[in-house]
XYZ file of N, CA and C in Angstrom:
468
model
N -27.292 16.596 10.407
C -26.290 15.845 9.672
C -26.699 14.390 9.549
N -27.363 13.774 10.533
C -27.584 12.389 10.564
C -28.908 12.079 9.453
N -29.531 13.129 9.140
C -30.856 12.681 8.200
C -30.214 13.172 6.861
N -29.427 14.184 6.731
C -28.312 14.424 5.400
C -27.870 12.635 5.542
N -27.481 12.218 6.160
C -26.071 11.015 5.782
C -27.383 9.668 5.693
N -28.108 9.707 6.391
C -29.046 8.689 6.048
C -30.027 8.912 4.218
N -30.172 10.017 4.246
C -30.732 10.246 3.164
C -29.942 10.245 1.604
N -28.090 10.559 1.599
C -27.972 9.975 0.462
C -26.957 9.055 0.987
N -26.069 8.287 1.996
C -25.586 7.357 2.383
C -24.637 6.677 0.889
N -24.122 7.843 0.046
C -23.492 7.373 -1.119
C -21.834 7.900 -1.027
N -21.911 8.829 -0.190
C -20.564 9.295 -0.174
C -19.858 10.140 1.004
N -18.809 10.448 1.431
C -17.972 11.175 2.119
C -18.127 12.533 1.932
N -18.835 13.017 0.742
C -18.574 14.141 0.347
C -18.945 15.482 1.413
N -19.723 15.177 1.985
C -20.001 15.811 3.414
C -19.091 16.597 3.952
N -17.718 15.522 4.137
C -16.991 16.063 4.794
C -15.793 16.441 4.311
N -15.523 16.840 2.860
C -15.038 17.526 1.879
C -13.943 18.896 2.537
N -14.814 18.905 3.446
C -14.245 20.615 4.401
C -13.305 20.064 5.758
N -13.198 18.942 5.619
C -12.607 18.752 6.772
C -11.432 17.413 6.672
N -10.387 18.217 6.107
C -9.085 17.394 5.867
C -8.637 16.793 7.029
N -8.768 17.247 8.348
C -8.681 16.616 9.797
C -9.457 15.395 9.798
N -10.765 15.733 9.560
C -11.285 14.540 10.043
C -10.791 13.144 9.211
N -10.912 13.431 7.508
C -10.577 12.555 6.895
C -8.927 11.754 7.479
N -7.997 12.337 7.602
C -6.889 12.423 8.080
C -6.916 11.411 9.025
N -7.602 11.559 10.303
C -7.876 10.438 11.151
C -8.867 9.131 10.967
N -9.561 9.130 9.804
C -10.215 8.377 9.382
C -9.455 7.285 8.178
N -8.602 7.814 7.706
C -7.701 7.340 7.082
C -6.407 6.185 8.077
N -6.151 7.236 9.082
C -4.739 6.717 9.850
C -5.649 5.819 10.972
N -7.293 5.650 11.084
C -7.907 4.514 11.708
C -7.765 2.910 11.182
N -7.718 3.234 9.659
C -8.070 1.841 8.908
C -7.067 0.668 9.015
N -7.334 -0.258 9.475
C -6.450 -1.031 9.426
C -5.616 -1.799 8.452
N -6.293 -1.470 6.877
C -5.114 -1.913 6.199
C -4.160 -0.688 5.708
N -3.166 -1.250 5.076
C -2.738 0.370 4.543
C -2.866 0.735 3.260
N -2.994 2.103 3.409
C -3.581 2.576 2.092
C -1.683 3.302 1.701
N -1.709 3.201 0.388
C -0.359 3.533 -0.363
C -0.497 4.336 -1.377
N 0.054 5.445 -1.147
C -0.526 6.398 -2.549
C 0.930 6.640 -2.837
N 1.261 5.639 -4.213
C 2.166 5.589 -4.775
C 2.065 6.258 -6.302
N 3.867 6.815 -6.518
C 3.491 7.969 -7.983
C 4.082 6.953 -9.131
N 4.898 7.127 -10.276
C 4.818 6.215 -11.509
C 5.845 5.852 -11.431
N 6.986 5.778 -9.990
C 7.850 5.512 -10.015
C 7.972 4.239 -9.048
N 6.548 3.745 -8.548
C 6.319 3.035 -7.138
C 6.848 3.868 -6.160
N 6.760 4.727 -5.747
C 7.429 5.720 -4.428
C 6.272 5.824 -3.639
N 6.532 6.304 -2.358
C 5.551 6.524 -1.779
C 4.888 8.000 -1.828
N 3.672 8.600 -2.150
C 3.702 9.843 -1.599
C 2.694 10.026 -0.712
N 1.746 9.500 -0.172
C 1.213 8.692 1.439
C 1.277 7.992 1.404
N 0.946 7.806 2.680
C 0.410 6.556 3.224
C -0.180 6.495 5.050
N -0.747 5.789 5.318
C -1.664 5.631 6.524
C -0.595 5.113 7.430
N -0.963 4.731 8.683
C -0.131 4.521 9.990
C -0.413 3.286 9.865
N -0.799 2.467 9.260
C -1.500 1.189 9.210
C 0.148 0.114 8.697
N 0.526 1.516 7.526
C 2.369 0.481 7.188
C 3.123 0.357 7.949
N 3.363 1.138 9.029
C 4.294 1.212 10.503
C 4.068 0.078 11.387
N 2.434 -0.441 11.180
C 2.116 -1.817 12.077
C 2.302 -2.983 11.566
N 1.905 -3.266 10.324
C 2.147 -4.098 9.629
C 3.483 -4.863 8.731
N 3.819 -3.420 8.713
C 5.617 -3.563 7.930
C 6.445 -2.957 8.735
N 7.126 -3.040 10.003
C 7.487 -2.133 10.421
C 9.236 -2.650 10.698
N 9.380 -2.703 9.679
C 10.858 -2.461 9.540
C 12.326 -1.502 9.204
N 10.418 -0.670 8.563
C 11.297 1.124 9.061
C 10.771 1.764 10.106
N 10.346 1.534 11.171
C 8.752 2.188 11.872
C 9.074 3.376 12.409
N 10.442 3.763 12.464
C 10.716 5.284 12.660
C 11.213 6.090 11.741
N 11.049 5.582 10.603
C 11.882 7.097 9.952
C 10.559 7.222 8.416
N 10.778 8.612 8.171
C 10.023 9.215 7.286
C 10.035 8.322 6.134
N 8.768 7.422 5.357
C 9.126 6.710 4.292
C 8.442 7.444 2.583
N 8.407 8.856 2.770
C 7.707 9.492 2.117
C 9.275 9.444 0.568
N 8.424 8.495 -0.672
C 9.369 8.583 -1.434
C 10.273 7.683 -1.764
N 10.118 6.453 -0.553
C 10.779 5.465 -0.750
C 9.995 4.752 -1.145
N 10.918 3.880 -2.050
C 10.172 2.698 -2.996
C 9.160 2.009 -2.348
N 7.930 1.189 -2.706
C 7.067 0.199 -2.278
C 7.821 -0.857 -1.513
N 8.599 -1.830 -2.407
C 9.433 -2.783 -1.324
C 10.106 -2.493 -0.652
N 10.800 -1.263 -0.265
C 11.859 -0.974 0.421
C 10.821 -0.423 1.858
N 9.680 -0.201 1.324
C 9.251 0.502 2.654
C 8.398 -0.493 3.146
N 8.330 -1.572 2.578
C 6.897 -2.803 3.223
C 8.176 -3.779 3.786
N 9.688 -3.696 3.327
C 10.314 -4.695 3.975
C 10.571 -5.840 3.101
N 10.391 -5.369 1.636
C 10.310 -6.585 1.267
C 11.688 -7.526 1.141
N 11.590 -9.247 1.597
C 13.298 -9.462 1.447
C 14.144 -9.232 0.289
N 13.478 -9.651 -0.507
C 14.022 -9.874 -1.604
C 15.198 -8.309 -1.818
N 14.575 -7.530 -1.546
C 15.381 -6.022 -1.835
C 16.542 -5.865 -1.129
N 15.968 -6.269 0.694
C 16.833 -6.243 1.395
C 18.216 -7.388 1.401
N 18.088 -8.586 1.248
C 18.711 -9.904 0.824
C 19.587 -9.369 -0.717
N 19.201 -8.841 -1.515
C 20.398 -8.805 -2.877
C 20.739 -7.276 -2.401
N 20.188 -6.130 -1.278
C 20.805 -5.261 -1.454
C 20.528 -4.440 -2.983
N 19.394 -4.550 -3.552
C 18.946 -3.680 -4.989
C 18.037 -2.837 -3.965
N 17.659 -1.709 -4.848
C 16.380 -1.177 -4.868
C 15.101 -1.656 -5.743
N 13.882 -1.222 -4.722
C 12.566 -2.167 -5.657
C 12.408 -2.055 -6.781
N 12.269 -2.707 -7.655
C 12.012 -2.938 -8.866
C 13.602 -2.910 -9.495
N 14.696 -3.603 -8.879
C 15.811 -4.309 -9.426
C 16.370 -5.255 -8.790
N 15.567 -6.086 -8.703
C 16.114 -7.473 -7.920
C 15.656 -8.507 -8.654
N 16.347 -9.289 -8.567
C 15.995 -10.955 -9.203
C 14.578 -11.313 -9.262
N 13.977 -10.901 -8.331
C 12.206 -11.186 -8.191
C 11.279 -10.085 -8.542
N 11.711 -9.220 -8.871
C 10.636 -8.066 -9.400
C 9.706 -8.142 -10.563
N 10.534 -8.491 -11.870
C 10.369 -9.102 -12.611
C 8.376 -10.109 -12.238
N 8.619 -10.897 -11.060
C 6.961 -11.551 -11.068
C 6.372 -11.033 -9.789
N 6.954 -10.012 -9.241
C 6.386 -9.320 -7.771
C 4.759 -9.042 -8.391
N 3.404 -9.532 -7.546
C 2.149 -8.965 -7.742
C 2.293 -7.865 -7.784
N 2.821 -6.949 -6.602
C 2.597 -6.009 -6.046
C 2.905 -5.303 -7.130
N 4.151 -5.426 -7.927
C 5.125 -4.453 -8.389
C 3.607 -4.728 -9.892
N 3.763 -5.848 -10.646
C 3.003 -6.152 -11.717
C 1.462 -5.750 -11.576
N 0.839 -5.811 -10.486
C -0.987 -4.526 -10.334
C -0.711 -3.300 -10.416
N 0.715 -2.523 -9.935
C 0.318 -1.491 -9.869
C 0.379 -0.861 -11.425
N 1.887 -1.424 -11.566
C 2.321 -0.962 -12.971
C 1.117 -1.366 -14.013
N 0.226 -2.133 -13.672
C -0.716 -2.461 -14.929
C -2.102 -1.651 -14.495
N -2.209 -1.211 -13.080
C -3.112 -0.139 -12.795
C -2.679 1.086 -13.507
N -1.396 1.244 -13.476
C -1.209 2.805 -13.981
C -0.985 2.737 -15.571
N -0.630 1.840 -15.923
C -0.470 1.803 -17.890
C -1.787 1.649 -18.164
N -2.507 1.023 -17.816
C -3.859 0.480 -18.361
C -5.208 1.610 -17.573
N -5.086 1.911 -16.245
C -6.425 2.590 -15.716
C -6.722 0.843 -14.971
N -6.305 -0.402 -15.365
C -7.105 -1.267 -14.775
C -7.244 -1.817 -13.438
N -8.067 -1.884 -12.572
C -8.886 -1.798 -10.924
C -8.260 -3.589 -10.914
N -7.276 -3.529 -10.038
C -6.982 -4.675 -9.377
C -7.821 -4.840 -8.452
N -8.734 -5.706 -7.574
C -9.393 -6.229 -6.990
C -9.191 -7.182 -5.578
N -8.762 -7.582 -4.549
C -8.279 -8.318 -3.571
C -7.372 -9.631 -4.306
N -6.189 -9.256 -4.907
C -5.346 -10.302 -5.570
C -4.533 -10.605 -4.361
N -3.795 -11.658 -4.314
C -2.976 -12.411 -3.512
C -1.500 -12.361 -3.529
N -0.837 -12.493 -2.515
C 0.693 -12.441 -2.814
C 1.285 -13.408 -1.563
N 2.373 -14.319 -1.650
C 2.997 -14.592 -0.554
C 4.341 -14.544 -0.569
N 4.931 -13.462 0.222
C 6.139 -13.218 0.405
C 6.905 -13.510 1.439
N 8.605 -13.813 1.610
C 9.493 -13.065 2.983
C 9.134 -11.690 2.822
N 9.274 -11.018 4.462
C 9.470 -9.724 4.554
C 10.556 -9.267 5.424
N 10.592 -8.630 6.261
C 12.223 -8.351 7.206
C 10.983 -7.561 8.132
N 11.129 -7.893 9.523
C 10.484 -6.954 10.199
C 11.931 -5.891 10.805
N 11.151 -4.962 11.832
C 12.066 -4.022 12.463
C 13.406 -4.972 13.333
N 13.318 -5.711 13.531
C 14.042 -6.709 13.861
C 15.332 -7.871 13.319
N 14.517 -7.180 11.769
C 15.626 -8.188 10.987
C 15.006 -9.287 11.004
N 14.007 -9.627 11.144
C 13.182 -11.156 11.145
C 12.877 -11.341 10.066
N 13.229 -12.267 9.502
C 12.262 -13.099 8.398
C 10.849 -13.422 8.278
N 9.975 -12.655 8.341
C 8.702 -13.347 7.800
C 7.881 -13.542 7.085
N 7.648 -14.698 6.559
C 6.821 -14.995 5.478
C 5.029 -14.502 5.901
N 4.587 -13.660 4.815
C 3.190 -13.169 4.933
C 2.636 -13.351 3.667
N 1.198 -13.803 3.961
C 0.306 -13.668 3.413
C -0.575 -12.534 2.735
N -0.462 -11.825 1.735
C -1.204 -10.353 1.782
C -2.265 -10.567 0.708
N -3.575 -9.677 1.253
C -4.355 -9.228 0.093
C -4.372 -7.727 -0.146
N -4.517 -7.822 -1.786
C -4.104 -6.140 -1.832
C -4.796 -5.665 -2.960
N -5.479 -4.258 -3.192
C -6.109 -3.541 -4.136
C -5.466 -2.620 -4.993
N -5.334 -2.541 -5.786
C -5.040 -1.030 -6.972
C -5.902 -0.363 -7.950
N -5.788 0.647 -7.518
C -6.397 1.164 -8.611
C -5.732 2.871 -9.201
N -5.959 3.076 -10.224
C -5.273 4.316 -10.747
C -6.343 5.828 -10.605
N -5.708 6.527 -10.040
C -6.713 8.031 -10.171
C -5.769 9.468 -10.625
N -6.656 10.419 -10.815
C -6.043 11.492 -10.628
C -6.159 12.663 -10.365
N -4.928 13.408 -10.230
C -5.311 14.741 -8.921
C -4.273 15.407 -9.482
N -5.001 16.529 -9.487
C -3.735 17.899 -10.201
C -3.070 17.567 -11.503
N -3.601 16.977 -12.362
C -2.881 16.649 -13.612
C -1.848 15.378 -13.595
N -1.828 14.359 -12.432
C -0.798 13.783 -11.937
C -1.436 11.963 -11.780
N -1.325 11.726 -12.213
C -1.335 9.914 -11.971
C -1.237 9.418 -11.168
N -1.790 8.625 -10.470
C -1.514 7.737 -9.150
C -1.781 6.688 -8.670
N -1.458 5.823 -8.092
C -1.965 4.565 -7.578
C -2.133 4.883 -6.428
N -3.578 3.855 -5.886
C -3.655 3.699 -4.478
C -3.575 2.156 -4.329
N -2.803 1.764 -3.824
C -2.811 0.501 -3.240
C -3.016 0.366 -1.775
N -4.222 -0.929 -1.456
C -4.555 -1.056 -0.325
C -4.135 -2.607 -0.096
N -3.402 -2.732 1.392
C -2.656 -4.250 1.450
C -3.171 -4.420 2.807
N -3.823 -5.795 3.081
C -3.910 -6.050 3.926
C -3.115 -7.400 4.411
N -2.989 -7.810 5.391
C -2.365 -8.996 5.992
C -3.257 -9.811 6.292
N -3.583 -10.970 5.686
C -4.257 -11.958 5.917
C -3.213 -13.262 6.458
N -2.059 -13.072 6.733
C -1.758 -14.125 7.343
C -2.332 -15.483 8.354
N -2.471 -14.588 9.370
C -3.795 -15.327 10.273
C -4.447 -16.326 9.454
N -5.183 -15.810 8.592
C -6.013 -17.141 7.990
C -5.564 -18.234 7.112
N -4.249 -18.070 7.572
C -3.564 -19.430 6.386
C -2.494 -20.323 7.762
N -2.743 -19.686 9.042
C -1.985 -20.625 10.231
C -3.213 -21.434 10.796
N -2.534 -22.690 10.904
C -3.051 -23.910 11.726
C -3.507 -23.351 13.329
């Protein structure tokens, strides 16, 4: 296997047969990966949103909106669901994906700074970088968005 993976070192495809392994290779990564459908819902996502957003960190978020499941305030503060609140309208998050999935076009490490609500009810303002891009599987459309927290690098 090691002179297979050195010799074409282009892809995963290897391990094609093994939904386990990928599975834990996925729920390793530290940012989170979001496999959202055309409605922004969730239909995965990695263990990586439970650490980072964890203002639902126990209950099933399979289906719930993008902001509602990252915490975002704005949703929680007017009490809307994502994508009907006063700020949606210029949300990055909400505006890459929707232009990943109308267009096919590959958002790239774009920027966002938001409040969020942790499990706590805390207010915190974060820093995120985040990816989109559109694919598809079974006849079906999808976004993957990948968000990471760069906060850290914007504190004194």
């Amino acid at each position: 296997m090691k002179s297979e993976l050195a010799l074409t070192n282009t892809s995963f495809g290897y391990l094609s047969q093994s939904s386990d392994f990928l599975n834990i290779v996925l729920n390793n990564i530290n940012e989170c990966i979001l496999l959202l459908n055309h409605r922004m819902e969730l239909q995965a996502y990695n263990d990586a949103l439970k650490t980072i957003f964890s203002n639902r960190a126990n209950e099933d978020l399979q289906y719930v909106r993008c902001g509602e499941a990252i915490g975002c305030a704005y949703s929680i503060e007017e009490a809307k669901d994502c994508g009907k609140t006063s700020h949606c309208y210029t949300c990055e998050l909400r505006i890459a994906t929707l232009e990943s999935y109308t267009s096919g076009k590959n958002i790239y490490k774009d920027h966002i700074y938001r409040p969020f609500f942790d499990h706590n009810y805390n207010k915190v303002d974060k820093h995120l970088q985040f990816s989109t891009r559109l694919f598809r599987f079974k006849k079906e459309n999808y976004i993957i968005m990948i968000i990471e927290d760069i906060t850290n690098r914007f504190k004194l």
